[in-house]
Amino acid sequence: MSQSLVDDPAEAALGLARPVEAGSGPEPGRRMDVRRGLRFAVRRPGLLLSVVVLVLVVLASFWPGLFTSQDPLKSVPSQNFRGPSGSHWFGTDELGRDVFSRVVHGAQLSLKATLIAVLVAFVVGGLLGLVAGFVGRWVDDVLMRFVDVLLSIPALFMSLALVTALGYGTVKVAVAVGIASVAAFARVARAEVLRVRQAVFVEASRASGARWYSVLGRHVLPNAAGPVIVLATLDFGSSILAVSALSFLGYGAPPPAPEWGTLISDGRNYLANAWWLTALPGLAIAATVLATNRIARALDGEWSRQP
């Protein structure tokens, strides 16, 4: 049972309070971290706005009903080509469908494809870089020559070639975009593993007789994962653009699925009289990409320079 700060009211009146037991209050280091994080965020309103935008996109992806109750596939031909208004925030398309509800529900498809793409690149590229940097010798040479071949091919062209071979669909587009990003993750992971492998604490662990898998799991992986995670945050924005580009070209989910790239592609034929069909979904993509890039920049360098 925890001991009270003051057992006797007389002692309280004289200011003779007993010391607080260890562990009864918050740790000073944790309080300093929270205070540092709040100060870091308050001084950067652009970062706060980026976090809000990304949170809204994630909520729209998993719970679109929080933002709209309209059916994104329901058409009302008598209300086609209505401009943005209170009843239709993003206007209506050529079939009278609410564009805002299509953008909100399309976030689920686009974000799903983006998460799969980043996960594929993170896992495959991270493993290649980890093996190449930790094993070294001829294994490093073979894997890095393979990575060099991947880097020599533009990512969008590789994605087009892969999705043509795999077929159409959201998941296949995501896998194609993820494979096209493997090389960058492999390079960063290898560089970090090489840096950590030469550290003093790793050499000391090896000298003390630790197994290679213990050194890898306890020392190399935790200390090399930071830059790779930051790269994943940066790659999230570029993957959204790549997935939307392939959907724009018709390789994504078949109509009437409201993917973001498909929405822009459908609206380009009506730019003269219905600009909102292309501009507002494009604005949603641009806001999401800029928000993820701003967060990645904060994680990469700004936080480490925070006093």
XYZ file of C-alpha atoms in Angstrom:
307
model
C 0.000 0.000 0.000
C 1.418 3.394 -0.982
C 2.604 5.651 1.818
C 0.980 9.071 2.218
C 3.113 12.156 1.720
C 2.164 13.485 5.176
C 1.059 11.204 8.008
C 0.409 13.912 10.621
C -1.479 17.185 10.065
C 0.883 18.864 12.526
C 3.822 17.927 10.353
C 2.002 19.380 7.380
C 1.540 22.671 9.193
C 5.252 22.826 9.997
C 6.165 21.856 6.427
C 7.710 18.558 7.505
C 6.379 16.443 4.693
C 8.042 13.099 4.190
C 9.828 12.456 0.907
C 7.970 10.818 -1.943
C 8.684 7.151 -2.451
C 10.597 6.114 -5.544
C 8.339 5.396 -8.481
C 5.311 7.267 -7.063
C 5.534 10.142 -9.557
C 6.213 10.495 -13.260
C 9.789 9.971 -14.371
C 11.696 13.215 -15.079
C 12.969 11.894 -18.420
C 9.469 11.094 -19.600
C 8.178 14.523 -18.552
C 11.027 16.171 -20.429
C 10.265 14.131 -23.565
C 6.598 15.111 -23.495
C 7.464 18.758 -22.916
C 10.028 18.631 -25.713
C 7.530 17.060 -28.095
C 4.867 19.655 -27.329
C 7.343 22.495 -27.798
C 8.514 20.950 -31.064
C 4.949 20.714 -32.417
C 3.745 24.140 -31.245
C 6.630 25.887 -32.952
C 5.741 24.261 -36.293
C 2.134 24.986 -37.305
C 2.762 23.480 -40.734
C 3.665 20.184 -39.097
C 0.496 20.271 -36.978
C -1.582 20.911 -40.087
C 0.140 18.015 -41.854
C -0.633 15.666 -38.976
C -4.295 16.759 -39.024
C -4.532 16.170 -42.788
C -2.966 12.716 -42.516
C -5.234 11.764 -39.606
C -8.290 12.834 -41.620
C -7.157 10.752 -44.603
C -6.615 7.698 -42.397
C -10.035 8.140 -40.781
C -11.644 8.489 -44.207
C -9.912 5.296 -45.302
C -11.186 3.179 -42.425
C -14.416 4.948 -41.467
C -15.754 6.894 -44.480
C -19.145 7.122 -42.790
C -17.692 9.709 -40.404
C -17.480 12.216 -43.255
C -20.361 11.412 -45.582
C -23.515 9.308 -45.616
C -24.040 9.418 -49.371
C -23.510 6.419 -51.610
C -20.508 7.040 -53.897
C -22.029 4.806 -56.600
C -25.547 6.236 -56.564
C -26.264 8.362 -59.631
C -28.927 11.054 -59.937
C -28.908 12.100 -63.630
C -31.082 15.161 -62.944
C -28.296 16.594 -60.718
C -25.308 16.048 -62.996
C -22.555 18.659 -63.279
C -23.643 20.577 -60.183
C -20.877 22.803 -58.858
C -19.553 22.716 -55.284
C -22.260 23.757 -52.836
C -23.574 23.088 -49.356
C -25.368 19.925 -50.460
C -22.474 18.680 -52.619
C -19.162 19.950 -51.245
C -17.151 18.788 -54.259
C -20.000 19.024 -56.763
C -21.408 16.154 -58.840
C -20.074 14.322 -61.894
C -21.572 13.496 -65.273
C -23.846 10.853 -63.751
C -24.968 12.978 -60.817
C -22.810 11.153 -58.262
C -21.500 13.117 -55.282
C -17.789 13.750 -55.864
C -16.998 14.329 -52.176
C -18.334 10.904 -51.202
C -16.357 9.356 -54.056
C -13.162 11.055 -52.880
C -13.768 9.927 -49.284
C -14.492 6.321 -50.250
C -11.679 6.394 -52.793
C -9.230 7.114 -49.979
C -9.767 3.539 -48.797
C -8.662 2.047 -52.114
C -5.777 4.449 -52.656
C -4.450 4.206 -49.103
C -4.769 0.428 -49.126
C -2.678 0.228 -52.289
C -0.151 2.693 -50.873
C 0.265 0.779 -47.619
C 0.796 -2.485 -49.507
C 3.357 -0.814 -51.777
C 5.323 0.681 -48.872
C 5.178 -2.612 -46.956
C 6.503 -4.583 -49.934
C 9.337 -2.100 -50.470
C 10.148 -1.930 -46.749
C 10.240 -5.695 -46.174
C 11.932 -6.811 -49.394
C 14.343 -3.886 -49.654
C 15.120 -3.967 -45.948
C 15.929 -7.679 -46.042
C 18.170 -7.282 -49.089
C 20.076 -4.434 -47.458
C 20.295 -6.253 -44.139
C 21.721 -9.417 -45.663
C 24.112 -7.514 -47.917
C 25.441 -5.304 -45.135
C 25.651 -7.934 -42.399
C 27.014 -10.879 -44.393
C 29.261 -8.914 -46.757
C 31.762 -10.515 -49.136
C 30.382 -11.997 -52.368
C 26.803 -11.904 -51.075
C 27.036 -8.126 -50.807
C 28.476 -7.863 -54.328
C 25.747 -9.998 -55.916
C 22.858 -8.299 -54.140
C 24.135 -4.780 -54.771
C 24.644 -5.463 -58.486
C 21.015 -6.588 -58.592
C 20.000 -3.403 -56.804
C 22.039 -1.335 -59.272
C 20.077 -2.890 -62.130
C 16.817 -1.924 -60.421
C 18.073 1.623 -59.851
C 18.949 1.994 -63.539
C 15.280 1.588 -64.525
C 12.904 4.525 -63.858
C 10.430 3.558 -61.156
C 7.319 4.448 -63.150
C 8.479 2.474 -66.185
C 9.213 -0.539 -63.997
C 5.800 -0.233 -62.363
C 4.149 -0.118 -65.790
C 6.043 -3.194 -66.947
C 5.227 -5.138 -63.788
C 1.546 -4.234 -63.704
C 1.260 -5.164 -67.373
C 2.698 -8.575 -66.554
C 0.701 -9.062 -63.340
C -2.619 -7.721 -64.611
C -5.004 -4.979 -63.563
C -6.305 -4.365 -60.049
C -5.547 -2.390 -56.911
C -3.398 -5.038 -55.208
C -1.383 -5.754 -58.358
C -0.753 -2.044 -58.851
C 0.419 -1.835 -55.232
C 2.803 -4.775 -55.623
C 4.235 -3.280 -58.817
C 4.835 0.091 -57.151
C 6.385 -1.610 -54.112
C 8.831 -3.680 -56.167
C 9.866 -0.558 -58.077
C 10.853 1.047 -54.735
C 12.847 -1.906 -53.381
C 16.220 -0.603 -54.547
C 16.107 2.609 -52.522
C 15.240 0.737 -49.320
C 17.984 -1.812 -49.940
C 20.606 0.907 -50.361
C 19.619 2.787 -47.214
C 19.327 -0.390 -45.134
C 22.746 -1.632 -46.284
C 24.417 1.682 -45.493
C 22.933 1.758 -41.993
C 23.854 -1.877 -41.284
C 27.441 -1.234 -42.386
C 27.614 1.802 -40.099
C 26.203 -0.023 -37.075
C 28.240 -3.167 -37.702
C 31.455 -1.201 -37.175
C 30.290 0.376 -33.922
C 32.196 -0.307 -30.702
C 29.261 -1.913 -28.869
C 28.772 -4.401 -31.731
C 32.444 -5.347 -31.669
C 32.264 -5.718 -27.893
C 29.224 -7.969 -28.194
C 31.004 -10.175 -30.683
C 34.138 -10.289 -28.544
C 32.077 -11.409 -25.547
C 30.949 -14.473 -27.490
C 27.430 -13.449 -28.509
C 25.836 -15.392 -31.359
C 25.437 -13.692 -34.717
C 21.651 -13.736 -34.505
C 21.826 -12.143 -31.044
C 24.059 -9.372 -32.368
C 21.746 -8.900 -35.325
C 18.530 -8.805 -33.321
C 19.691 -6.868 -30.252
C 22.129 -4.375 -31.724
C 22.121 -4.079 -35.512
C 18.393 -4.069 -36.285
C 17.237 -1.572 -33.613
C 20.013 0.898 -34.437
C 19.708 0.644 -38.226
C 15.918 0.816 -38.509
C 15.486 4.575 -37.947
C 16.516 5.931 -41.375
C 14.662 3.105 -43.109
C 11.452 4.034 -41.278
C 11.929 7.681 -42.273
C 12.410 6.558 -45.877
C 9.160 4.599 -45.606
C 7.379 7.785 -44.535
C 8.860 9.645 -47.494
C 8.043 6.790 -49.832
C 4.428 6.898 -48.670
C 3.908 10.165 -50.535
C 5.659 9.038 -53.710
C 3.737 5.752 -53.614
C 0.439 7.661 -53.509
C 1.523 9.508 -56.645
C 2.626 6.294 -58.369
C -0.565 4.415 -57.480
C -2.691 7.356 -58.608
C -0.705 7.614 -61.856
C -1.284 3.947 -62.678
C -4.965 4.287 -61.782
C -5.128 7.361 -64.018
C -3.806 5.236 -66.869
C -6.494 2.628 -66.250
C -4.497 -0.083 -64.456
C -6.279 0.227 -61.115
C -9.624 -1.043 -59.928
C -12.225 -1.211 -62.704
C -15.041 1.377 -62.829
C -17.104 2.455 -61.006
C -14.562 2.063 -58.167
C -13.680 5.601 -56.999
C -9.903 5.465 -56.874
C -8.288 8.894 -56.754
C -6.406 8.464 -60.014
C -9.518 7.151 -61.724
C -11.520 10.171 -60.545
C -9.004 12.530 -62.142
C -8.976 10.485 -65.331
C -12.776 10.530 -65.563
C -12.939 14.277 -65.008
C -10.311 15.336 -67.554
C -12.889 15.171 -70.365
C -15.005 17.833 -68.661
C -12.394 20.423 -67.698
C -14.111 23.132 -69.734
C -17.427 23.012 -67.879
C -16.725 20.987 -64.705
C -13.260 21.813 -63.379
C -14.045 20.421 -59.929
C -14.115 16.835 -61.197
C -10.337 16.925 -61.661
C -9.167 19.786 -59.456
C -10.662 18.689 -56.124
C -9.549 15.016 -56.203
C -6.135 16.278 -57.336
C -6.110 18.660 -54.384
C -6.796 15.739 -52.027
C -3.829 13.834 -53.479
C -1.549 16.882 -53.289
C -2.526 17.624 -49.682
C -1.856 14.028 -48.610
C 1.528 13.887 -50.348
C 2.645 17.240 -48.941
C 1.519 16.234 -45.445
C 3.475 12.967 -45.483
C 6.573 14.696 -46.839
C 6.385 17.364 -44.127
C 6.091 14.725 -41.400
C 8.982 12.746 -42.875
C 11.162 15.871 -42.938
C 10.373 16.492 -39.286
C 11.278 12.934 -38.354
C 14.446 12.950 -40.434
C 16.325 16.031 -39.297
C 14.286 18.539 -37.334
C 13.638 16.358 -34.303
C 17.326 15.484 -33.850
C 18.233 19.187 -33.957
C 15.571 20.095 -31.407
C 17.271 21.437 -28.239
